[in-house]
């Protein structure tokens, strides 16, 4: 695995995701309690940044049309999206969050 730093823990705000770029991959990093998740930062329904949406529970809601995605699986949990987004492995090291964008956890290939 090839983990790279995405952000620091201090950057997180309640209910918000963080946009990060690792290599040429744009990701959204989200927090649910003590768990951290990384998904491809593009809605599978309408090609807009998921990082601009709201995090509630273990879901990330797209700001444009309201599609929701499970942060664990990348699967849509609310219409209009019907296709999943890529999910990536995350590690917390000290005060930093690292993501491996070379591996997808759910087998969904990034767009």
PDB file of C-alpha atoms in Angstrom:
ATOM      1  CA  UNK A   1       0.000   0.000   0.000  1.00  0.00           C
ATOM      2  CA  UNK A   2       1.078   3.524  -0.726  1.00  0.00           C
ATOM      3  CA  UNK A   3      -0.316   5.935   1.856  1.00  0.00           C
ATOM      4  CA  UNK A   4       0.121   9.682   1.433  1.00  0.00           C
ATOM      5  CA  UNK A   5      -0.871  12.522   3.752  1.00  0.00           C
ATOM      6  CA  UNK A   6      -4.317  13.949   2.937  1.00  0.00           C
ATOM      7  CA  UNK A   7      -4.996  16.339   5.832  1.00  0.00           C
ATOM      8  CA  UNK A   8      -4.618  16.907   9.559  1.00  0.00           C
ATOM      9  CA  UNK A   9      -7.159  16.067  12.248  1.00  0.00           C
ATOM     10  CA  UNK A  10      -7.361  19.775  13.127  1.00  0.00           C
ATOM     11  CA  UNK A  11      -8.960  20.548   9.747  1.00  0.00           C
ATOM     12  CA  UNK A  12     -12.165  18.615  10.470  1.00  0.00           C
ATOM     13  CA  UNK A  13     -15.372  20.486  11.295  1.00  0.00           C
ATOM     14  CA  UNK A  14     -18.564  18.778  12.426  1.00  0.00           C
ATOM     15  CA  UNK A  15     -20.672  17.689   9.458  1.00  0.00           C
ATOM     16  CA  UNK A  16     -18.103  18.626   6.818  1.00  0.00           C
ATOM     17  CA  UNK A  17     -15.792  16.668   4.527  1.00  0.00           C
ATOM     18  CA  UNK A  18     -12.328  17.799   3.478  1.00  0.00           C
ATOM     19  CA  UNK A  19     -11.202  17.969  -0.141  1.00  0.00           C
ATOM     20  CA  UNK A  20      -7.702  16.687  -0.847  1.00  0.00           C
ATOM     21  CA  UNK A  21      -5.643  15.789  -3.896  1.00  0.00           C
ATOM     22  CA  UNK A  22      -3.189  12.909  -3.839  1.00  0.00           C
ATOM     23  CA  UNK A  23      -1.304  12.561  -7.100  1.00  0.00           C
ATOM     24  CA  UNK A  24      -4.008  13.244  -9.670  1.00  0.00           C
ATOM     25  CA  UNK A  25      -6.829  11.750  -7.563  1.00  0.00           C
ATOM     26  CA  UNK A  26      -9.307  14.113  -5.927  1.00  0.00           C
ATOM     27  CA  UNK A  27     -10.748  12.683  -2.719  1.00  0.00           C
ATOM     28  CA  UNK A  28     -13.160  13.671   0.019  1.00  0.00           C
ATOM     29  CA  UNK A  29     -12.073  12.733   3.540  1.00  0.00           C
ATOM     30  CA  UNK A  30     -14.826  12.451   6.129  1.00  0.00           C
ATOM     31  CA  UNK A  31     -15.043  11.663   9.819  1.00  0.00           C
ATOM     32  CA  UNK A  32     -17.726   9.792  11.716  1.00  0.00           C
ATOM     33  CA  UNK A  33     -16.797   9.810  15.398  1.00  0.00           C
ATOM     34  CA  UNK A  34     -13.378   8.175  15.636  1.00  0.00           C
ATOM     35  CA  UNK A  35     -13.574   6.639  12.162  1.00  0.00           C
ATOM     36  CA  UNK A  36     -12.175   8.255   9.013  1.00  0.00           C
ATOM     37  CA  UNK A  37     -13.156   7.565   5.429  1.00  0.00           C
ATOM     38  CA  UNK A  38     -11.970   8.586   1.969  1.00  0.00           C
ATOM     39  CA  UNK A  39     -14.095   8.511  -1.177  1.00  0.00           C
ATOM     40  CA  UNK A  40     -13.606   9.780  -4.694  1.00  0.00           C
ATOM     41  CA  UNK A  41     -14.546  13.461  -4.645  1.00  0.00           C
ATOM     42  CA  UNK A  42     -17.086  13.315  -7.442  1.00  0.00           C
ATOM     43  CA  UNK A  43     -20.754  12.413  -7.301  1.00  0.00           C
ATOM     44  CA  UNK A  44     -21.551   9.473  -9.569  1.00  0.00           C
ATOM     45  CA  UNK A  45     -24.821  11.166 -10.532  1.00  0.00           C
ATOM     46  CA  UNK A  46     -23.807  14.712 -11.419  1.00  0.00           C
ATOM     47  CA  UNK A  47     -20.020  15.133 -11.493  1.00  0.00           C
ATOM     48  CA  UNK A  48     -19.820  17.660  -8.646  1.00  0.00           C
ATOM     49  CA  UNK A  49     -17.529  17.658  -5.605  1.00  0.00           C
ATOM     50  CA  UNK A  50     -18.847  15.485  -2.779  1.00  0.00           C
ATOM     51  CA  UNK A  51     -16.491  17.282  -0.383  1.00  0.00           C
ATOM     52  CA  UNK A  52     -18.836  20.277  -0.563  1.00  0.00           C
ATOM     53  CA  UNK A  53     -21.691  18.175   0.830  1.00  0.00           C
ATOM     54  CA  UNK A  54     -22.692  17.354   4.384  1.00  0.00           C
ATOM     55  CA  UNK A  55     -21.559  14.417   6.505  1.00  0.00           C
ATOM     56  CA  UNK A  56     -24.185  12.875   8.752  1.00  0.00           C
ATOM     57  CA  UNK A  57     -23.690   9.575  10.485  1.00  0.00           C
ATOM     58  CA  UNK A  58     -21.703   7.473   8.081  1.00  0.00           C
ATOM     59  CA  UNK A  59     -23.078   9.124   4.933  1.00  0.00           C
ATOM     60  CA  UNK A  60     -21.966  11.957   2.684  1.00  0.00           C
ATOM     61  CA  UNK A  61     -24.692  13.939   0.924  1.00  0.00           C
ATOM     62  CA  UNK A  62     -24.098  15.605  -2.426  1.00  0.00           C
ATOM     63  CA  UNK A  63     -24.917  19.309  -2.194  1.00  0.00           C
ATOM     64  CA  UNK A  64     -26.456  19.571  -5.679  1.00  0.00           C
ATOM     65  CA  UNK A  65     -29.220  16.949  -5.862  1.00  0.00           C
ATOM     66  CA  UNK A  66     -29.120  15.305  -2.435  1.00  0.00           C
ATOM     67  CA  UNK A  67     -27.677  11.909  -3.381  1.00  0.00           C
ATOM     68  CA  UNK A  68     -26.232  10.190  -0.306  1.00  0.00           C
ATOM     69  CA  UNK A  69     -23.332   7.745  -0.193  1.00  0.00           C
ATOM     70  CA  UNK A  70     -22.336   5.277   2.519  1.00  0.00           C
ATOM     71  CA  UNK A  71     -18.796   6.234   3.522  1.00  0.00           C
ATOM     72  CA  UNK A  72     -17.912   2.593   4.306  1.00  0.00           C
ATOM     73  CA  UNK A  73     -18.986   1.098   0.976  1.00  0.00           C
ATOM     74  CA  UNK A  74     -19.350   4.020  -1.441  1.00  0.00           C
ATOM     75  CA  UNK A  75     -22.828   2.757  -2.326  1.00  0.00           C
ATOM     76  CA  UNK A  76     -25.599   5.284  -2.861  1.00  0.00           C
ATOM     77  CA  UNK A  77     -28.163   5.284  -0.059  1.00  0.00           C
ATOM     78  CA  UNK A  78     -30.352   8.000  -1.560  1.00  0.00           C
ATOM     79  CA  UNK A  79     -31.449   8.890  -5.065  1.00  0.00           C
ATOM     80  CA  UNK A  80     -30.845  10.216  -7.644  1.00  0.00           C
ATOM     81  CA  UNK A  81     -27.414   8.477  -7.643  1.00  0.00           C
ATOM     82  CA  UNK A  82     -27.522   4.780  -8.500  1.00  0.00           C
ATOM     83  CA  UNK A  83     -23.794   4.037  -8.963  1.00  0.00           C
ATOM     84  CA  UNK A  84     -21.229   3.802  -6.124  1.00  0.00           C
ATOM     85  CA  UNK A  85     -18.138   5.979  -5.723  1.00  0.00           C
ATOM     86  CA  UNK A  86     -14.643   4.638  -5.047  1.00  0.00           C
ATOM     87  CA  UNK A  87     -13.563   4.193  -1.439  1.00  0.00           C
ATOM     88  CA  UNK A  88      -9.927   4.212  -0.308  1.00  0.00           C
ATOM     89  CA  UNK A  89      -7.980   2.886   2.714  1.00  0.00           C
ATOM     90  CA  UNK A  90      -7.317   5.438   5.471  1.00  0.00           C
ATOM     91  CA  UNK A  91      -4.783   5.490   8.310  1.00  0.00           C
ATOM     92  CA  UNK A  92      -4.454   8.015  11.116  1.00  0.00           C
ATOM     93  CA  UNK A  93      -0.858   8.642  12.119  1.00  0.00           C
ATOM     94  CA  UNK A  94      -0.428  11.057  14.990  1.00  0.00           C
ATOM     95  CA  UNK A  95      -2.359  14.185  13.994  1.00  0.00           C
ATOM     96  CA  UNK A  96      -2.482  13.388  10.264  1.00  0.00           C
ATOM     97  CA  UNK A  97      -4.787  11.394   8.007  1.00  0.00           C
ATOM     98  CA  UNK A  98      -3.191   9.307   5.254  1.00  0.00           C
ATOM     99  CA  UNK A  99      -4.971   7.772   2.266  1.00  0.00           C
ATOM    100  CA  UNK A 100      -3.893   5.141  -0.268  1.00  0.00           C
ATOM    101  CA  UNK A 101      -5.405   6.111  -3.632  1.00  0.00           C
ATOM    102  CA  UNK A 102      -3.686   3.229  -5.439  1.00  0.00           C
ATOM    103  CA  UNK A 103      -6.096   0.747  -3.832  1.00  0.00           C
ATOM    104  CA  UNK A 104      -9.891   0.837  -3.755  1.00  0.00           C
ATOM    105  CA  UNK A 105     -11.678  -0.914  -0.914  1.00  0.00           C
ATOM    106  CA  UNK A 106     -14.885  -1.501  -2.836  1.00  0.00           C
ATOM    107  CA  UNK A 107     -13.466  -2.411  -6.257  1.00  0.00           C
ATOM    108  CA  UNK A 108     -15.026   0.650  -7.902  1.00  0.00           C
ATOM    109  CA  UNK A 109     -12.605   2.185 -10.340  1.00  0.00           C
ATOM    110  CA  UNK A 110     -12.207   5.965  -9.972  1.00  0.00           C
ATOM    111  CA  UNK A 111     -13.678   8.047 -12.805  1.00  0.00           C
TER     112      UNK A 111
END
